[in-house]
Amino acid sequence: LSLIDRKIENNNKINDNLYEQLTLFCSHISASSAAERHTLSDFCSYTSQKIDSSELNQNDYVSTDNLLPEKQGITIAKNLPAVGSATLCHNADILVSNIRPYLKKIYYCQRKMGCSSDVLNIRTTKEDLAPFIYFCLRQDAFFAHMMAGSKGTKMPRGDKNQIMQYTIMMPPTDLMEQFIKLARPAMLQIKHNEDDNNNLLRIRNYLLPLLMSGQATISD
């Protein structure tokens, strides 16, 4: 089991490194003197498409419970909606928890999934822009913006209209193309490592109770 834990830890370290590189690059090109000021609504909108809950499994559902704080992505869902539907998510959608924005829960979707009503599904007008917009929204300034417009004290909730007024500094085309060229393979590697970790977690969670109860043993 320690080997599984170390592999998960190494995958997380690789992803943290990739996220750091892309965040720095995003900040760099956003600070270009040729960057133009826009709002999030110029490039994005909320989606309202639905998917039946019967089509979802624990790996394909995102709620505020399995979105991890501090921008750490998602883990396997513990619960699924029993009946009804969820919001349909697809590749390049950006999922943000709208409950307690200070927890900084955000995820870049790279496959068909579903999410709960407390998770905002933000979709870019052009899919190529999605990685750049995602890394703009991963910055602490975005979550501070959400909190500034949130309502409620015990369980603050972001204001959807105010969120769309977040400032995006759009770099010139040549810098954007450089970012996209770097981001595409990096995001695929991140997804591969996340999927690997989910598989490893399932194996560990299956083996652990068997080993603890003596139903399974490991020979020398």
PDB file of C-alpha atoms in Angstrom:
ATOM      1  CA  LEU A   1       0.000   0.000   0.000  1.00  0.00           C
ATOM      2  CA  SER A   2       2.928   2.350   0.656  1.00  0.00           C
ATOM      3  CA  LEU A   3       3.986   1.883  -2.976  1.00  0.00           C
ATOM      4  CA  ILE A   4       0.513   2.993  -4.076  1.00  0.00           C
ATOM      5  CA  ASP A   5       0.690   6.016  -1.767  1.00  0.00           C
ATOM      6  CA  ARG A   6       4.102   7.019  -3.133  1.00  0.00           C
ATOM      7  CA  LYS A   7       2.891   6.738  -6.727  1.00  0.00           C
ATOM      8  CA  ILE A   8      -0.116   8.950  -5.929  1.00  0.00           C
ATOM      9  CA  GLU A   9       2.188  11.449  -4.216  1.00  0.00           C
ATOM     10  CA  ASN A  10       4.550  11.531  -7.210  1.00  0.00           C
ATOM     11  CA  ASN A  11       1.655  12.060  -9.634  1.00  0.00           C
ATOM     12  CA  ASN A  12       0.459  14.958  -7.492  1.00  0.00           C
ATOM     13  CA  LYS A  13       3.939  16.502  -7.446  1.00  0.00           C
ATOM     14  CA  ILE A  14       4.160  16.295 -11.245  1.00  0.00           C
ATOM     15  CA  ASN A  15       0.743  17.947 -11.585  1.00  0.00           C
ATOM     16  CA  ASP A  16       1.644  20.667  -9.077  1.00  0.00           C
ATOM     17  CA  ASN A  17       4.761  21.431 -11.105  1.00  0.00           C
ATOM     18  CA  LEU A  18       2.815  21.611 -14.373  1.00  0.00           C
ATOM     19  CA  TYR A  19       0.182  23.844 -12.788  1.00  0.00           C
ATOM     20  CA  GLU A  20       2.886  26.148 -11.446  1.00  0.00           C
ATOM     21  CA  GLN A  21       4.572  26.469 -14.848  1.00  0.00           C
ATOM     22  CA  LEU A  22       1.317  27.216 -16.670  1.00  0.00           C
ATOM     23  CA  THR A  23       0.191  29.668 -13.979  1.00  0.00           C
ATOM     24  CA  LEU A  24       3.459  31.601 -14.288  1.00  0.00           C
ATOM     25  CA  PHE A  25       3.228  31.631 -18.090  1.00  0.00           C
ATOM     26  CA  CYS A  26      -0.400  32.782 -17.947  1.00  0.00           C
ATOM     27  CA  SER A  27       0.513  35.612 -15.567  1.00  0.00           C
ATOM     28  CA  HIS A  28       3.446  36.598 -17.781  1.00  0.00           C
ATOM     29  CA  ILE A  29       1.485  36.925 -21.015  1.00  0.00           C
ATOM     30  CA  SER A  30      -1.444  38.614 -19.223  1.00  0.00           C
ATOM     31  CA  ALA A  31       0.998  41.302 -18.104  1.00  0.00           C
ATOM     32  CA  SER A  32       2.087  42.001 -21.687  1.00  0.00           C
ATOM     33  CA  SER A  33       1.888  45.673 -22.637  1.00  0.00           C
ATOM     34  CA  ALA A  34      -0.193  44.598 -25.634  1.00  0.00           C
ATOM     35  CA  ALA A  35      -2.776  42.724 -23.521  1.00  0.00           C
ATOM     36  CA  GLU A  36      -6.330  44.046 -23.782  1.00  0.00           C
ATOM     37  CA  ARG A  37      -8.738  44.406 -20.855  1.00  0.00           C
ATOM     38  CA  HIS A  38     -11.932  42.349 -21.061  1.00  0.00           C
ATOM     39  CA  THR A  39     -14.436  40.781 -18.711  1.00  0.00           C
ATOM     40  CA  LEU A  40     -15.073  37.059 -18.311  1.00  0.00           C
ATOM     41  CA  SER A  41     -18.479  37.477 -19.971  1.00  0.00           C
ATOM     42  CA  ASP A  42     -16.732  38.475 -23.233  1.00  0.00           C
ATOM     43  CA  PHE A  43     -15.471  34.907 -23.640  1.00  0.00           C
ATOM     44  CA  CYS A  44     -17.606  32.690 -21.410  1.00  0.00           C
ATOM     45  CA  SER A  45     -21.124  31.801 -20.341  1.00  0.00           C
ATOM     46  CA  TYR A  46     -22.790  29.408 -17.906  1.00  0.00           C
ATOM     47  CA  THR A  47     -24.168  26.190 -19.349  1.00  0.00           C
ATOM     48  CA  SER A  48     -27.556  24.717 -18.527  1.00  0.00           C
ATOM     49  CA  GLN A  49     -27.529  21.458 -20.520  1.00  0.00           C
ATOM     50  CA  LYS A  50     -28.594  18.428 -18.498  1.00  0.00           C
ATOM     51  CA  ILE A  51     -27.557  14.790 -18.220  1.00  0.00           C
ATOM     52  CA  ASP A  52     -29.686  12.080 -16.605  1.00  0.00           C
ATOM     53  CA  SER A  53     -28.260  10.907 -13.288  1.00  0.00           C
ATOM     54  CA  SER A  54     -28.523   7.283 -14.467  1.00  0.00           C
ATOM     55  CA  GLU A  55     -25.694   8.002 -16.941  1.00  0.00           C
ATOM     56  CA  LEU A  56     -23.259   9.033 -14.209  1.00  0.00           C
ATOM     57  CA  ASN A  57     -20.899   7.075 -11.984  1.00  0.00           C
ATOM     58  CA  GLN A  58     -18.655   8.107  -9.099  1.00  0.00           C
ATOM     59  CA  ASN A  59     -15.840   9.093 -11.454  1.00  0.00           C
ATOM     60  CA  ASP A  60     -18.061  11.308 -13.607  1.00  0.00           C
ATOM     61  CA  TYR A  61     -19.845  13.445 -11.041  1.00  0.00           C
ATOM     62  CA  VAL A  62     -18.637  16.692  -9.491  1.00  0.00           C
ATOM     63  CA  SER A  63     -20.209  18.365  -6.469  1.00  0.00           C
ATOM     64  CA  THR A  64     -18.952  20.739  -3.805  1.00  0.00           C
ATOM     65  CA  ASP A  65     -18.156  17.634  -1.708  1.00  0.00           C
ATOM     66  CA  ASN A  66     -15.626  16.034  -4.058  1.00  0.00           C
ATOM     67  CA  LEU A  67     -14.179  19.277  -5.425  1.00  0.00           C
ATOM     68  CA  LEU A  68     -10.982  19.675  -3.422  1.00  0.00           C
ATOM     69  CA  PRO A  69      -9.988  22.975  -1.776  1.00  0.00           C
ATOM     70  CA  GLU A  70      -6.950  25.041  -2.750  1.00  0.00           C
ATOM     71  CA  LYS A  71      -7.310  24.224  -6.473  1.00  0.00           C
ATOM     72  CA  GLN A  72      -6.453  20.529  -5.989  1.00  0.00           C
ATOM     73  CA  GLY A  73      -8.993  19.226  -8.521  1.00  0.00           C
ATOM     74  CA  ILE A  74     -11.468  16.471  -7.655  1.00  0.00           C
ATOM     75  CA  THR A  75     -11.607  13.119  -5.960  1.00  0.00           C
ATOM     76  CA  ILE A  76     -14.004  10.203  -6.451  1.00  0.00           C
ATOM     77  CA  ALA A  77     -17.579  11.194  -5.574  1.00  0.00           C
ATOM     78  CA  LYS A  78     -19.028   9.491  -2.519  1.00  0.00           C
ATOM     79  CA  ASN A  79     -22.633  10.165  -3.478  1.00  0.00           C
ATOM     80  CA  LEU A  80     -24.558  10.510  -6.733  1.00  0.00           C
ATOM     81  CA  PRO A  81     -27.929  12.187  -7.311  1.00  0.00           C
ATOM     82  CA  ALA A  82     -30.463   9.413  -6.711  1.00  0.00           C
ATOM     83  CA  VAL A  83     -32.908  10.622  -9.338  1.00  0.00           C
ATOM     84  CA  GLY A  84     -33.306  13.452 -11.807  1.00  0.00           C
ATOM     85  CA  SER A  85     -30.478  15.113 -13.679  1.00  0.00           C
ATOM     86  CA  ALA A  86     -27.241  17.047 -13.320  1.00  0.00           C
ATOM     87  CA  THR A  87     -25.622  19.779 -15.364  1.00  0.00           C
ATOM     88  CA  LEU A  88     -23.831  18.289 -18.370  1.00  0.00           C
ATOM     89  CA  CYS A  89     -20.103  19.063 -18.585  1.00  0.00           C
ATOM     90  CA  HIS A  90     -17.787  18.269 -21.455  1.00  0.00           C
ATOM     91  CA  ASN A  91     -14.173  18.729 -22.479  1.00  0.00           C
ATOM     92  CA  ALA A  92     -12.748  22.217 -21.745  1.00  0.00           C
ATOM     93  CA  ASP A  93     -15.514  23.246 -19.334  1.00  0.00           C
ATOM     94  CA  ILE A  94     -14.363  25.009 -16.165  1.00  0.00           C
ATOM     95  CA  LEU A  95     -16.073  23.930 -12.947  1.00  0.00           C
ATOM     96  CA  VAL A  96     -16.072  26.261  -9.930  1.00  0.00           C
ATOM     97  CA  SER A  97     -17.746  25.676  -6.573  1.00  0.00           C
ATOM     98  CA  ASN A  98     -20.169  28.519  -5.899  1.00  0.00           C
ATOM     99  CA  ILE A  99     -20.347  27.728  -2.180  1.00  0.00           C
ATOM    100  CA  ARG A 100     -17.730  29.305   0.120  1.00  0.00           C
ATOM    101  CA  PRO A 101     -15.475  30.679  -2.654  1.00  0.00           C
ATOM    102  CA  TYR A 102     -12.632  31.178  -0.163  1.00  0.00           C
ATOM    103  CA  LEU A 103     -12.018  27.409  -0.350  1.00  0.00           C
ATOM    104  CA  LYS A 104     -10.814  27.925  -3.961  1.00  0.00           C
ATOM    105  CA  LYS A 105     -12.421  24.848  -5.519  1.00  0.00           C
ATOM    106  CA  ILE A 106     -11.922  24.704  -9.290  1.00  0.00           C
ATOM    107  CA  TYR A 107     -11.518  21.942 -11.897  1.00  0.00           C
ATOM    108  CA  TYR A 108     -10.760  21.743 -15.632  1.00  0.00           C
ATOM    109  CA  CYS A 109     -13.048  19.134 -17.189  1.00  0.00           C
ATOM    110  CA  GLN A 110     -11.542  16.931 -19.912  1.00  0.00           C
ATOM    111  CA  ARG A 111     -14.322  14.411 -20.465  1.00  0.00           C
ATOM    112  CA  LYS A 112     -18.100  14.051 -20.364  1.00  0.00           C
ATOM    113  CA  MET A 113     -19.283  14.501 -16.769  1.00  0.00           C
ATOM    114  CA  GLY A 114     -22.110  15.880 -14.669  1.00  0.00           C
ATOM    115  CA  CYS A 115     -22.066  18.433 -11.875  1.00  0.00           C
ATOM    116  CA  SER A 116     -24.407  19.576  -9.133  1.00  0.00           C
ATOM    117  CA  SER A 117     -26.332  22.852  -9.128  1.00  0.00           C
ATOM    118  CA  ASP A 118     -23.894  24.330  -6.588  1.00  0.00           C
ATOM    119  CA  VAL A 119     -21.060  23.995  -9.099  1.00  0.00           C
ATOM    120  CA  LEU A 120     -20.797  26.646 -11.804  1.00  0.00           C
ATOM    121  CA  ASN A 121     -20.100  25.209 -15.250  1.00  0.00           C
ATOM    122  CA  ILE A 122     -18.285  27.902 -17.248  1.00  0.00           C
ATOM    123  CA  ARG A 123     -17.836  27.304 -20.970  1.00  0.00           C
ATOM    124  CA  THR A 124     -15.698  29.395 -23.306  1.00  0.00           C
ATOM    125  CA  THR A 125     -17.027  30.582 -26.661  1.00  0.00           C
ATOM    126  CA  LYS A 126     -13.889  29.146 -28.293  1.00  0.00           C
ATOM    127  CA  GLU A 127     -12.520  25.884 -26.905  1.00  0.00           C
ATOM    128  CA  ASP A 128      -8.908  26.905 -27.647  1.00  0.00           C
ATOM    129  CA  LEU A 129      -9.258  29.695 -25.073  1.00  0.00           C
ATOM    130  CA  ALA A 130     -10.345  27.344 -22.285  1.00  0.00           C
ATOM    131  CA  PRO A 131      -6.889  26.514 -20.814  1.00  0.00           C
ATOM    132  CA  PHE A 132      -5.933  30.201 -20.695  1.00  0.00           C
ATOM    133  CA  ILE A 133      -9.234  31.226 -19.084  1.00  0.00           C
ATOM    134  CA  TYR A 134      -8.887  28.350 -16.612  1.00  0.00           C
ATOM    135  CA  PHE A 135      -5.473  29.539 -15.468  1.00  0.00           C
ATOM    136  CA  CYS A 136      -6.771  33.091 -15.174  1.00  0.00           C
ATOM    137  CA  LEU A 137      -9.500  31.774 -12.864  1.00  0.00           C
ATOM    138  CA  ARG A 138      -7.073  29.652 -10.817  1.00  0.00           C
ATOM    139  CA  GLN A 139      -5.471  32.814  -9.495  1.00  0.00           C
ATOM    140  CA  ASP A 140      -6.279  33.982  -5.971  1.00  0.00           C
ATOM    141  CA  ALA A 141      -7.548  37.295  -7.364  1.00  0.00           C
ATOM    142  CA  PHE A 142     -10.499  35.507  -8.975  1.00  0.00           C
ATOM    143  CA  PHE A 143     -11.627  33.902  -5.722  1.00  0.00           C
ATOM    144  CA  ALA A 144     -11.219  37.245  -3.949  1.00  0.00           C
ATOM    145  CA  HIS A 145     -13.492  38.722  -6.645  1.00  0.00           C
ATOM    146  CA  MET A 146     -16.060  35.975  -6.005  1.00  0.00           C
ATOM    147  CA  MET A 147     -15.963  36.615  -2.265  1.00  0.00           C
ATOM    148  CA  ALA A 148     -16.366  40.376  -2.778  1.00  0.00           C
ATOM    149  CA  GLY A 149     -19.701  39.766  -4.508  1.00  0.00           C
ATOM    150  CA  SER A 150     -20.863  36.777  -2.447  1.00  0.00           C
ATOM    151  CA  LYS A 151     -24.033  36.742  -0.372  1.00  0.00           C
ATOM    152  CA  GLY A 152     -24.453  35.187   3.059  1.00  0.00           C
ATOM    153  CA  THR A 153     -22.069  34.845   5.991  1.00  0.00           C
ATOM    154  CA  LYS A 154     -22.166  31.261   7.251  1.00  0.00           C
ATOM    155  CA  MET A 155     -22.332  29.769   3.762  1.00  0.00           C
ATOM    156  CA  PRO A 156     -21.396  32.558   1.299  1.00  0.00           C
ATOM    157  CA  ARG A 157     -22.496  31.990  -2.276  1.00  0.00           C
ATOM    158  CA  GLY A 158     -21.043  33.774  -5.300  1.00  0.00           C
ATOM    159  CA  ASP A 159     -23.164  36.098  -7.418  1.00  0.00           C
ATOM    160  CA  LYS A 160     -23.242  34.720 -10.965  1.00  0.00           C
ATOM    161  CA  ASN A 161     -23.592  38.112 -12.649  1.00  0.00           C
ATOM    162  CA  GLN A 162     -20.796  39.656 -10.586  1.00  0.00           C
ATOM    163  CA  ILE A 163     -18.508  36.684 -11.331  1.00  0.00           C
ATOM    164  CA  MET A 164     -18.858  37.304 -15.064  1.00  0.00           C
ATOM    165  CA  GLN A 165     -17.525  40.844 -14.562  1.00  0.00           C
ATOM    166  CA  TYR A 166     -14.104  39.518 -13.536  1.00  0.00           C
ATOM    167  CA  THR A 167     -11.310  41.229 -15.484  1.00  0.00           C
ATOM    168  CA  ILE A 168      -9.393  39.148 -18.037  1.00  0.00           C
ATOM    169  CA  MET A 169      -6.260  40.587 -19.648  1.00  0.00           C
ATOM    170  CA  MET A 170      -6.226  39.004 -23.096  1.00  0.00           C
ATOM    171  CA  PRO A 171      -2.707  38.741 -24.585  1.00  0.00           C
ATOM    172  CA  PRO A 172      -1.905  39.252 -28.294  1.00  0.00           C
ATOM    173  CA  THR A 173      -2.430  36.325 -30.665  1.00  0.00           C
ATOM    174  CA  ASP A 174       1.212  35.232 -30.876  1.00  0.00           C
ATOM    175  CA  LEU A 175       1.561  34.907 -27.100  1.00  0.00           C
ATOM    176  CA  MET A 176      -1.786  33.128 -26.828  1.00  0.00           C
ATOM    177  CA  GLU A 177      -0.683  30.594 -29.457  1.00  0.00           C
ATOM    178  CA  GLN A 178       2.502  29.926 -27.467  1.00  0.00           C
ATOM    179  CA  PHE A 179       0.455  29.341 -24.334  1.00  0.00           C
ATOM    180  CA  ILE A 180      -1.975  26.968 -26.092  1.00  0.00           C
ATOM    181  CA  LYS A 181       0.936  25.000 -27.584  1.00  0.00           C
ATOM    182  CA  LEU A 182       2.366  24.458 -24.101  1.00  0.00           C
ATOM    183  CA  ALA A 183      -0.936  23.985 -22.267  1.00  0.00           C
ATOM    184  CA  ARG A 184      -2.506  21.260 -24.433  1.00  0.00           C
ATOM    185  CA  PRO A 185       0.014  18.461 -23.725  1.00  0.00           C
ATOM    186  CA  ALA A 186       0.422  19.603 -20.116  1.00  0.00           C
ATOM    187  CA  MET A 187      -3.319  19.382 -19.439  1.00  0.00           C
ATOM    188  CA  LEU A 188      -3.451  15.911 -21.018  1.00  0.00           C
ATOM    189  CA  GLN A 189      -0.602  14.795 -18.732  1.00  0.00           C
ATOM    190  CA  ILE A 190      -2.427  16.223 -15.731  1.00  0.00           C
ATOM    191  CA  LYS A 191      -5.575  14.308 -16.711  1.00  0.00           C
ATOM    192  CA  HIS A 192      -3.585  11.092 -17.182  1.00  0.00           C
ATOM    193  CA  ASN A 193      -2.078  11.461 -13.696  1.00  0.00           C
ATOM    194  CA  GLU A 194      -5.491  12.230 -12.162  1.00  0.00           C
ATOM    195  CA  ASP A 195      -7.029   9.145 -13.794  1.00  0.00           C
ATOM    196  CA  ASP A 196      -4.076   7.069 -12.621  1.00  0.00           C
ATOM    197  CA  ASN A 197      -4.575   8.315  -9.063  1.00  0.00           C
ATOM    198  CA  ASN A 198      -8.284   7.487  -9.126  1.00  0.00           C
ATOM    199  CA  ASN A 199      -7.491   3.926 -10.224  1.00  0.00           C
ATOM    200  CA  LEU A 200      -4.830   3.604  -7.517  1.00  0.00           C
ATOM    201  CA  LEU A 201      -7.251   4.911  -4.875  1.00  0.00           C
ATOM    202  CA  ARG A 202      -9.836   2.319  -5.876  1.00  0.00           C
ATOM    203  CA  ILE A 203      -7.236  -0.460  -5.588  1.00  0.00           C
ATOM    204  CA  ARG A 204      -6.034   0.796  -2.201  1.00  0.00           C
ATOM    205  CA  ASN A 205      -9.555   1.213  -0.835  1.00  0.00           C
ATOM    206  CA  TYR A 206     -10.424  -2.323  -1.988  1.00  0.00           C
ATOM    207  CA  LEU A 207      -7.303  -3.932  -0.526  1.00  0.00           C
ATOM    208  CA  LEU A 208      -7.090  -2.130   2.811  1.00  0.00           C
ATOM    209  CA  PRO A 209     -10.156  -3.644   4.566  1.00  0.00           C
ATOM    210  CA  LEU A 210      -9.256  -7.109   3.248  1.00  0.00           C
ATOM    211  CA  LEU A 211      -5.760  -6.831   4.682  1.00  0.00           C
ATOM    212  CA  MET A 212      -6.949  -5.367   7.991  1.00  0.00           C
ATOM    213  CA  SER A 213      -9.545  -8.118   8.475  1.00  0.00           C
ATOM    214  CA  GLY A 214      -7.157 -10.924   7.523  1.00  0.00           C
ATOM    215  CA  GLN A 215      -9.251 -11.941   4.505  1.00  0.00           C
ATOM    216  CA  ALA A 216      -6.191 -11.323   2.370  1.00  0.00           C
ATOM    217  CA  THR A 217      -2.545 -11.799   3.273  1.00  0.00           C
ATOM    218  CA  ILE A 218       0.739 -10.950   1.606  1.00  0.00           C
ATOM    219  CA  SER A 219       3.426 -13.602   1.628  1.00  0.00           C
ATOM    220  CA  ASP A 220       7.100 -12.829   2.125  1.00  0.00           C
TER     221      ASP A 220
END
